[in-house]
Tab-separated table of C-alpha atoms and ligand atoms in Angstrom:
chain	number	residue	atom	x	y	z
A	166	MET	CA	-1.788	-72.340	80.186
A	167	LEU	CA	1.905	-72.972	80.743
A	168	PHE	CA	2.042	-74.531	77.296
A	169	MET	CA	0.495	-71.390	75.769
A	170	VAL	CA	3.031	-69.135	77.512
A	171	LEU	CA	5.858	-71.364	76.299
A	172	MET	CA	4.548	-71.294	72.738
A	173	CYS	CA	4.288	-67.478	72.813
A	174	ARG	CA	7.796	-67.264	74.104
A	175	ILE	CA	9.109	-69.426	71.280
A	176	MET	CA	7.133	-67.575	68.579
A	177	PHE	CA	7.950	-64.088	69.789
A	178	ASN	CA	11.407	-64.588	71.184
A	179	LYS	CA	13.497	-61.706	69.872
A	180	GLY	CA	16.501	-63.901	69.437
A	181	ASP	CA	14.549	-66.304	67.282
A	182	VAL	CA	15.994	-66.890	63.828
A	183	MET	CA	12.433	-67.087	62.476
A	184	SER	CA	11.754	-63.423	63.107
A	185	GLY	CA	15.144	-62.131	61.850
A	186	ILE	CA	15.222	-59.809	64.897
A	187	PHE	CA	18.151	-60.228	67.293
A	188	THR	CA	18.871	-58.428	70.552
A	189	ALA	CA	21.772	-56.066	69.859
A	190	ASP	CA	24.174	-57.619	72.383
A	191	GLU	CA	27.890	-58.183	71.842
A	192	LYS	CA	27.454	-61.668	70.376
A	193	HIS	CA	24.850	-60.618	67.833
A	194	ILE	CA	26.787	-57.459	66.868
A	195	VAL	CA	29.806	-59.658	66.099
A	196	ALA	CA	27.596	-61.979	64.033
A	197	ALA	CA	26.059	-58.927	62.218
A	198	ALA	CA	29.578	-57.612	61.382
A	199	GLU	CA	30.289	-60.972	59.720
A	200	VAL	CA	27.085	-60.658	57.730
A	201	ILE	CA	28.293	-57.223	56.503
A	202	LYS	CA	31.773	-58.507	55.725
A	203	ASN	CA	30.223	-61.384	53.713
A	204	GLY	CA	28.162	-58.980	51.591
A	205	GLY	CA	24.853	-59.367	53.474
A	206	LEU	CA	22.311	-56.842	54.744
A	207	VAL	CA	21.905	-55.816	58.391
A	208	ALA	CA	19.278	-53.476	59.739
A	209	PHE	CA	20.633	-51.595	62.746
A	210	PRO	CA	19.566	-48.820	65.118
A	211	THR	CA	20.971	-45.309	64.929
A	212	GLU	CA	19.895	-42.358	67.061
A	213	THR	CA	17.703	-41.106	64.176
A	214	VAL	CA	16.019	-44.087	62.499
A	215	TYR	CA	16.990	-47.700	61.742
A	216	GLY	CA	19.311	-48.096	58.767
A	217	LEU	CA	19.538	-50.906	56.223
A	218	GLY	CA	23.261	-51.466	56.050
A	219	ALA	CA	25.800	-53.090	53.721
A	220	ASP	CA	29.553	-52.800	53.107
A	221	ALA	CA	29.893	-49.505	51.212
A	222	TYR	CA	32.805	-51.050	49.224
A	223	ASN	CA	30.706	-54.017	48.062
A	224	ALA	CA	28.668	-52.848	45.078
A	225	HIS	CA	26.728	-56.132	44.949
A	226	ALA	CA	25.661	-55.700	48.570
A	227	VAL	CA	24.773	-52.060	47.924
A	228	ALA	CA	22.680	-53.179	44.924
A	229	ALA	CA	20.883	-55.575	47.254
A	230	ILE	CA	19.899	-52.623	49.452
A	231	PHE	CA	18.108	-50.971	46.533
A	232	GLU	CA	16.509	-54.322	45.716
A	233	ALA	CA	15.294	-54.879	49.264
A	234	LYS	CA	13.906	-51.356	49.514
A	235	GLY	CA	12.269	-51.508	46.078
A	236	ARG	CA	13.782	-48.100	45.386
A	237	PRO	CA	13.068	-47.193	41.755
A	238	THR	CA	16.124	-44.927	41.551
A	239	PHE	CA	19.795	-45.142	42.516
A	240	ASN	CA	20.138	-42.232	44.932
A	241	PRO	CA	23.460	-41.795	46.652
A	242	LEU	CA	23.431	-43.492	50.051
A	243	ILE	CA	24.821	-42.219	53.284
A	244	SER	CA	28.087	-43.936	54.289
A	245	HIS	CA	28.292	-44.309	58.054
A	246	ILE	CA	31.635	-44.155	59.792
A	247	ALA	CA	32.600	-44.911	63.414
A	248	HIS	CA	35.330	-42.298	63.906
A	249	PRO	CA	34.883	-38.663	62.940
A	250	GLU	CA	38.570	-38.344	61.990
A	251	GLU	CA	38.115	-40.976	59.280
A	252	LEU	CA	36.021	-38.448	57.311
A	253	GLN	CA	39.158	-37.272	55.542
A	254	ASN	CA	39.957	-40.762	54.231
A	255	TYR	CA	36.823	-40.688	52.096
A	256	ALA	CA	36.057	-37.008	51.399
A	257	VAL	CA	37.706	-33.661	51.013
A	258	ALA	CA	36.726	-31.991	54.268
A	259	ASP	CA	37.172	-28.237	54.418
A	260	SER	CA	37.379	-26.229	57.612
A	261	ARG	CA	33.529	-25.983	57.837
A	262	ALA	CA	33.139	-29.767	57.663
A	263	LEU	CA	35.923	-30.368	60.191
A	264	PHE	CA	34.463	-27.802	62.584
A	265	LEU	CA	30.903	-29.157	62.312
A	266	ALA	CA	32.102	-32.753	62.625
A	267	GLU	CA	33.985	-31.821	65.762
A	268	LYS	CA	30.928	-30.111	67.196
A	269	PHE	CA	28.050	-32.416	66.162
A	270	TRP	CA	29.542	-35.900	65.584
A	271	PRO	CA	28.721	-38.474	66.510
A	272	GLY	CA	25.198	-37.172	65.784
A	273	PRO	CA	22.317	-36.604	63.380
A	274	LEU	CA	24.211	-34.551	60.801
A	275	THR	CA	25.218	-35.777	57.323
A	276	PHE	CA	27.611	-34.000	54.971
A	277	VAL	CA	27.715	-34.052	51.209
A	278	LEU	CA	31.381	-33.456	50.339
A	279	PRO	CA	33.711	-33.842	47.340
A	280	ARG	CA	34.649	-37.528	47.109
A	281	LYS	CA	38.277	-38.309	47.737
A	282	ASP	CA	38.329	-42.081	47.606
A	283	THR	CA	38.165	-42.885	43.892
A	284	ASN	CA	37.897	-46.694	44.377
A	285	PRO	CA	35.342	-47.774	41.732
A	286	ALA	CA	33.785	-50.103	44.325
A	287	LEU	CA	32.236	-46.930	45.839
A	288	ASP	CA	30.636	-45.869	42.551
A	289	LEU	CA	27.193	-47.296	43.391
A	290	VAL	CA	27.047	-45.938	46.901
A	291	CYS	CA	27.928	-42.523	45.497
A	292	ALA	CA	25.539	-43.000	42.511
A	293	GLY	CA	28.377	-42.304	40.173
A	294	LEU	CA	28.828	-38.749	41.503
A	295	LYS	CA	32.006	-37.032	42.528
A	296	THR	CA	30.470	-36.425	45.955
A	297	MET	CA	30.220	-38.657	48.958
A	298	THR	CA	27.477	-38.472	51.630
A	299	ILE	CA	28.841	-39.292	55.105
A	300	ARG	CA	27.802	-39.332	58.752
A	301	CYS	CA	28.988	-40.642	62.098
A	302	PRO	CA	25.911	-41.800	64.003
A	303	ASN	CA	25.442	-41.422	67.750
A	304	HIS	CA	24.378	-44.914	68.764
A	305	PRO	CA	26.572	-47.497	70.500
A	306	VAL	CA	25.169	-50.363	68.416
A	307	ALA	CA	25.739	-48.555	65.136
A	308	LEU	CA	29.251	-47.545	66.133
A	309	ALA	CA	30.159	-51.054	67.319
A	310	LEU	CA	28.794	-52.619	64.158
A	311	ILE	CA	30.741	-50.256	61.894
A	312	GLU	CA	33.887	-50.728	63.978
A	313	LYS	CA	33.633	-54.507	63.883
A	314	SER	CA	32.814	-54.592	60.190
A	315	GLY	CA	35.951	-52.554	59.440
A	316	VAL	CA	34.308	-50.694	56.559
A	317	PRO	CA	32.002	-47.700	56.174
A	318	ILE	CA	28.415	-48.955	56.236
A	319	ALA	CA	26.135	-47.699	53.453
A	320	ALA	CA	22.634	-47.321	54.849
A	321	PRO	CA	19.384	-45.718	53.822
A	322	SER	CA	16.457	-45.892	56.250
A	323	ALA	CA	15.398	-49.529	56.689
A	324	ASN	CA	11.973	-49.329	55.074
A	325	ARG	CA	10.412	-50.166	51.698
A	326	SER	CA	10.530	-47.199	49.339
A	327	GLN	CA	7.766	-44.587	49.812
A	328	THR	CA	6.994	-45.720	53.366
A	329	LEU	CA	7.855	-44.202	56.794
A	330	SER	CA	11.359	-44.513	58.223
A	331	PRO	CA	11.297	-47.136	61.012
A	332	THR	CA	12.255	-46.263	64.576
A	333	THR	CA	11.925	-49.763	66.053
A	334	ALA	CA	13.172	-53.188	65.046
A	335	ALA	CA	9.574	-54.423	64.733
A	336	ALA	CA	8.808	-51.606	62.275
A	337	VAL	CA	11.798	-52.716	60.180
A	338	TYR	CA	10.534	-56.262	60.150
A	339	ASP	CA	7.014	-55.125	59.215
A	340	SER	CA	8.402	-53.219	56.236
A	341	LEU	CA	11.257	-55.412	54.980
A	342	GLY	CA	10.613	-58.828	56.565
A	343	GLU	CA	12.908	-61.556	55.316
A	344	ARG	CA	14.618	-59.262	52.799
A	345	VAL	CA	17.129	-58.402	55.547
A	346	ASP	CA	19.620	-61.031	56.753
A	347	MET	CA	19.638	-59.730	60.310
A	348	ILE	CA	17.816	-57.004	62.253
A	349	LEU	CA	19.648	-55.806	65.332
A	350	ASP	CA	17.173	-54.677	67.997
A	351	GLY	CA	18.589	-51.773	69.976
A	352	GLY	CA	15.228	-50.394	71.161
A	353	ALA	CA	13.426	-47.298	69.937
A	354	CYS	CA	15.454	-44.511	68.251
A	355	MET	CA	15.982	-41.472	70.448
A	356	VAL	CA	15.768	-38.748	67.769
A	357	GLY	CA	13.118	-40.405	65.636
A	358	VAL	CA	13.605	-38.206	62.529
A	359	GLU	CA	16.330	-38.610	59.962
A	360	SER	CA	19.623	-36.770	60.025
A	361	THR	CA	20.043	-33.254	58.706
A	362	ILE	CA	21.746	-33.319	55.263
A	363	LEU	CA	24.137	-30.436	54.598
A	364	ASP	CA	25.756	-29.892	51.219
A	365	LEU	CA	29.261	-28.506	51.723
A	366	THR	CA	30.369	-28.718	48.089
A	367	THR	CA	29.422	-25.079	47.508
A	368	PRO	CA	30.892	-21.904	48.992
A	369	GLN	CA	27.699	-21.397	50.978
A	370	ALA	CA	26.372	-24.392	52.885
A	371	VAL	CA	22.985	-25.691	51.625
A	372	LEU	CA	20.503	-27.587	53.749
A	373	LEU	CA	19.229	-30.548	51.632
A	374	ARG	CA	17.083	-32.115	54.330
A	375	ALA	CA	15.896	-30.734	57.654
A	376	GLY	CA	16.589	-33.247	60.446
A	377	GLY	CA	18.003	-33.905	63.880
A	378	ILE	CA	20.352	-30.842	63.887
A	379	THR	CA	18.505	-27.573	63.145
A	380	LYS	CA	19.392	-24.875	60.588
A	381	GLU	CA	19.738	-22.436	63.485
A	382	GLU	CA	22.262	-24.645	65.293
A	383	LEU	CA	24.298	-24.920	62.102
A	384	GLU	CA	24.199	-21.174	61.423
A	385	LEU	CA	25.239	-20.407	64.960
A	386	ALA	CA	28.161	-22.872	64.727
A	387	LEU	CA	29.311	-21.616	61.259
A	388	ASN	CA	28.514	-17.961	61.926
A	389	GLU	CA	26.985	-17.696	58.471
A	390	THR	CA	23.685	-18.187	56.735
A	391	VAL	CA	22.804	-21.681	55.600
A	392	LEU	CA	20.774	-21.787	52.381
A	393	ILE	CA	17.742	-23.989	52.013
A	394	SER	CA	17.630	-26.029	48.805
A	395	ASP	CA	14.346	-24.527	47.531
A	396	GLY	CA	15.106	-21.061	48.846
A	397	ASN	CA	11.984	-21.018	51.030
A	398	PRO	CA	12.768	-21.298	54.736
A	399	ASP	CA	9.126	-22.066	55.652
A	400	LYS	CA	8.740	-24.970	53.278
A	401	PRO	CA	10.228	-28.257	54.374
A	402	THR	CA	12.822	-29.574	51.948
A	403	SER	CA	12.355	-33.027	50.533
A	404	PRO	CA	15.419	-35.284	50.557
A	405	GLY	CA	17.288	-35.610	47.342
A	406	GLN	CA	15.704	-32.435	46.009
A	407	LEU	CA	18.932	-30.931	44.729
A	408	LEU	CA	20.268	-34.268	43.715
A	409	LYS	CA	22.620	-34.017	40.782
A	410	HIS	CA	22.616	-36.996	38.471
A	411	TYR	CA	25.563	-38.771	36.968
A	412	ALA	CA	25.902	-38.288	33.185
A	413	PRO	CA	28.717	-39.473	30.960
A	414	SER	CA	30.212	-36.820	28.721
A	415	LYS	CA	29.885	-39.090	25.668
A	416	LYS	CA	26.525	-39.517	24.001
A	417	LEU	CA	24.740	-42.607	25.273
A	418	ARG	CA	22.175	-44.529	23.177
A	419	ILE	CA	19.992	-46.964	25.219
A	420	ASN	CA	17.845	-49.950	24.214
A	421	ALA	CA	20.308	-50.646	21.395
A	422	THR	CA	20.434	-54.117	19.947
A	423	GLU	CA	23.780	-53.604	18.144
A	424	PRO	CA	26.382	-50.865	18.080
A	425	LEU	CA	27.004	-48.374	15.243
A	426	ASP	CA	30.629	-48.125	14.017
A	427	ASP	CA	31.602	-45.340	16.393
A	428	GLU	CA	29.911	-46.775	19.490
A	429	LEU	CA	31.370	-48.763	22.356
A	430	PHE	CA	28.732	-51.402	23.195
A	431	ILE	CA	27.663	-52.341	26.701
A	432	GLY	CA	25.655	-55.558	26.633
A	433	PHE	CA	23.382	-57.227	29.162
A	434	GLY	CA	22.789	-60.992	29.098
A	435	ALA	CA	24.219	-63.752	26.897
A	436	GLY	CA	23.181	-62.339	23.520
A	437	TYR	CA	26.161	-59.935	22.989
A	438	PRO	CA	29.404	-61.950	22.677
A	439	SER	CA	31.245	-59.177	20.828
A	440	ALA	CA	30.260	-56.356	23.188
A	441	GLN	CA	33.271	-54.551	24.640
A	442	MET	CA	31.613	-54.614	28.071
A	443	ASN	CA	28.728	-56.581	29.571
A	444	LEU	CA	26.827	-55.462	32.694
A	445	SER	CA	26.025	-59.084	33.429
A	446	LYS	CA	26.580	-61.942	30.977
A	447	SER	CA	24.193	-64.141	32.981
A	448	GLY	CA	21.507	-61.440	32.926
A	449	ASP	CA	21.654	-60.858	36.712
A	450	LEU	CA	20.222	-57.430	37.510
A	451	ARG	CA	22.046	-57.159	40.832
A	452	GLU	CA	25.386	-57.711	39.099
A	453	ALA	CA	24.371	-55.218	36.427
A	454	ALA	CA	23.521	-52.615	39.064
A	455	ALA	CA	26.842	-53.219	40.782
A	456	HIS	CA	28.718	-52.590	37.479
A	457	LEU	CA	26.604	-49.762	36.045
A	458	PHE	CA	28.379	-46.588	37.147
A	459	GLN	CA	31.848	-48.108	36.965
A	460	TYR	CA	31.366	-49.331	33.382
A	461	LEU	CA	29.808	-46.053	32.225
A	462	ARG	CA	32.781	-44.183	33.659
A	463	GLU	CA	35.247	-46.531	31.985
A	464	ALA	CA	33.365	-46.319	28.670
A	465	ASP	CA	33.442	-42.564	28.996
A	466	LYS	CA	37.222	-42.574	29.368
A	467	GLN	CA	37.898	-45.002	26.553
A	468	THR	CA	39.483	-43.138	23.657
A	469	GLU	CA	38.699	-45.433	20.711
A	470	PHE	CA	34.905	-44.802	20.504
A	471	PRO	CA	33.283	-41.351	20.741
A	472	ARG	CA	29.838	-42.758	21.656
A	473	ILE	CA	28.317	-45.435	23.877
A	474	ALA	CA	25.376	-47.738	23.201
A	475	MET	CA	23.691	-50.004	25.701
A	476	ALA	CA	21.554	-53.104	25.322
A	477	PRO	CA	17.966	-53.107	26.686
A	478	ILE	CA	17.661	-53.780	30.431
A	479	PRO	CA	14.461	-55.521	31.575
A	480	LEU	CA	11.987	-53.230	33.325
A	481	GLN	CA	11.608	-55.288	36.464
A	482	GLY	CA	13.117	-55.376	39.971
A	483	LEU	CA	16.457	-53.521	39.998
A	484	GLY	CA	15.989	-53.002	36.228
A	485	LEU	CA	13.669	-50.104	37.077
A	486	ALA	CA	16.423	-48.221	38.854
A	487	ILE	CA	18.956	-49.045	36.169
A	488	ASN	CA	16.632	-47.825	33.437
A	489	ASP	CA	15.862	-44.655	35.453
A	490	ARG	CA	19.620	-43.877	35.599
A	491	ILE	CA	20.498	-44.691	31.983
A	492	ARG	CA	17.510	-42.715	30.700
A	493	ARG	CA	18.772	-39.658	32.567
A	494	ALA	CA	22.313	-40.310	31.334
A	495	ALA	CA	21.100	-40.628	27.747
A	496	ARG	CA	19.430	-37.230	27.626
B	756	TXA	O1	19.183	-40.440	59.681
B	756	TXA	C1	19.521	-40.810	58.560
B	756	TXA	O2	20.038	-40.043	57.775
B	756	TXA	C2	19.230	-42.267	58.194
B	756	TXA	C3	20.098	-43.152	59.045
B	756	TXA	C4	20.002	-44.610	58.725
B	756	TXA	O3	21.444	-42.700	59.012
B	756	TXA	N1	19.463	-42.486	56.810
B	756	TXA	C5	18.663	-42.030	55.827
B	756	TXA	O4	19.063	-42.366	54.540
B	756	TXA	O5	17.653	-41.363	56.064
B	756	TXA	P1	18.051	-42.281	53.309
B	756	TXA	O6	18.790	-42.852	52.104
B	756	TXA	O7	16.776	-42.890	53.601
B	756	TXA	O8	17.890	-40.736	53.048
B	756	TXA	C6	18.941	-39.922	52.590
B	756	TXA	C7	18.456	-39.025	51.580
B	756	TXA	C8	18.024	-39.699	50.249
B	756	TXA	O9	16.796	-39.195	49.838
B	756	TXA	C9	19.109	-39.313	49.290
B	756	TXA	O10	18.608	-39.148	48.005
B	756	TXA	C10	19.583	-37.968	49.830
B	756	TXA	O11	19.482	-38.122	51.231
B	756	TXA	N2	20.974	-37.723	49.491
B	756	TXA	C11	22.026	-38.484	49.737
B	756	TXA	N3	23.165	-37.982	49.169
B	756	TXA	C12	22.745	-36.842	48.535
B	756	TXA	C13	23.412	-35.899	47.746
B	756	TXA	N4	24.696	-35.991	47.450
B	756	TXA	N5	22.664	-34.892	47.259
B	756	TXA	C14	21.369	-34.808	47.487
B	756	TXA	N6	20.649	-35.665	48.212
B	756	TXA	C15	21.336	-36.717	48.733
B	757	MG	MG1	14.717	-42.958	53.641
């Protein structure tokens, strides 16, 4: 009997490396911050749902988030910050944003704002857009992890694509398993639904996703009407509904095997030694994802060639999300 109890303890011990779940104490938060700094993935609790986090400035790590989730598209991710006043380092915050941040942060409210930090390392987390999606979560573990990592943490909900957002560490493990380097267990999430997403890039605020802070609370605070993305206040909005997609201003031709005279060529893999750019010479899809938006932007700015052509990208793993994006960009 004693043996059985001991075995159970070993197998289900939360601190056990086997499970990938670690009690969110000081020691493990410090270790998790090291994982983030080294480009790894950490699932961590917030007051809404568990997030799957990576250094927002590390495009390789951000690409690994999409890979782990099996997300077939590169949507912009929420960058989580530990101090509300840091908002202005990353985004252009108008008086509405500053007022709402003061009132509701830390908390379940996310802003879409004009991006201020033009560092190309942030291109993937922003999905190539000129906006940045930011929130300051209200959870001591999340705040300590961001603080110790020293960078904003990019994090979607910590579940496989098309499945429910997890509100416990065990649910994260059930969904993502060993795809995450470390899962910090901070107990069940208090709010249990995702954050409210508010687009403040327009003169009138637009609710992109209903969540932890209600439309009424926002309207009361702003003293003005908040629009709903589909214009119907009774119909729940789906996230990403009003998502704008990055598109270069130059014409982009995809699945090209060689460039025409007026095309700048972006290769993938070893077969294109004369290409001006290569998403990944070794054919690594994660590297390609990390370079995608940055290279498209650079190609768009380049003055020598009026058009862009891109080599075929395999339709597997992260290649699905890459193809989704370049197909939209090529329209
Ligand atoms: O509570 C939350 O918000 C959690 C925790 C971890 O912070 N995060 C979360 O992230 O739910 P995620 O990626 O699972 O959902 C965010 C949604 C995505 O569907 C994304 O497409 C959408 O918000 N989104 C992000 N930026 C956007 C933007 N600029 N415009 C439209 N939709 C956007
Ligand atoms: Mg999600």
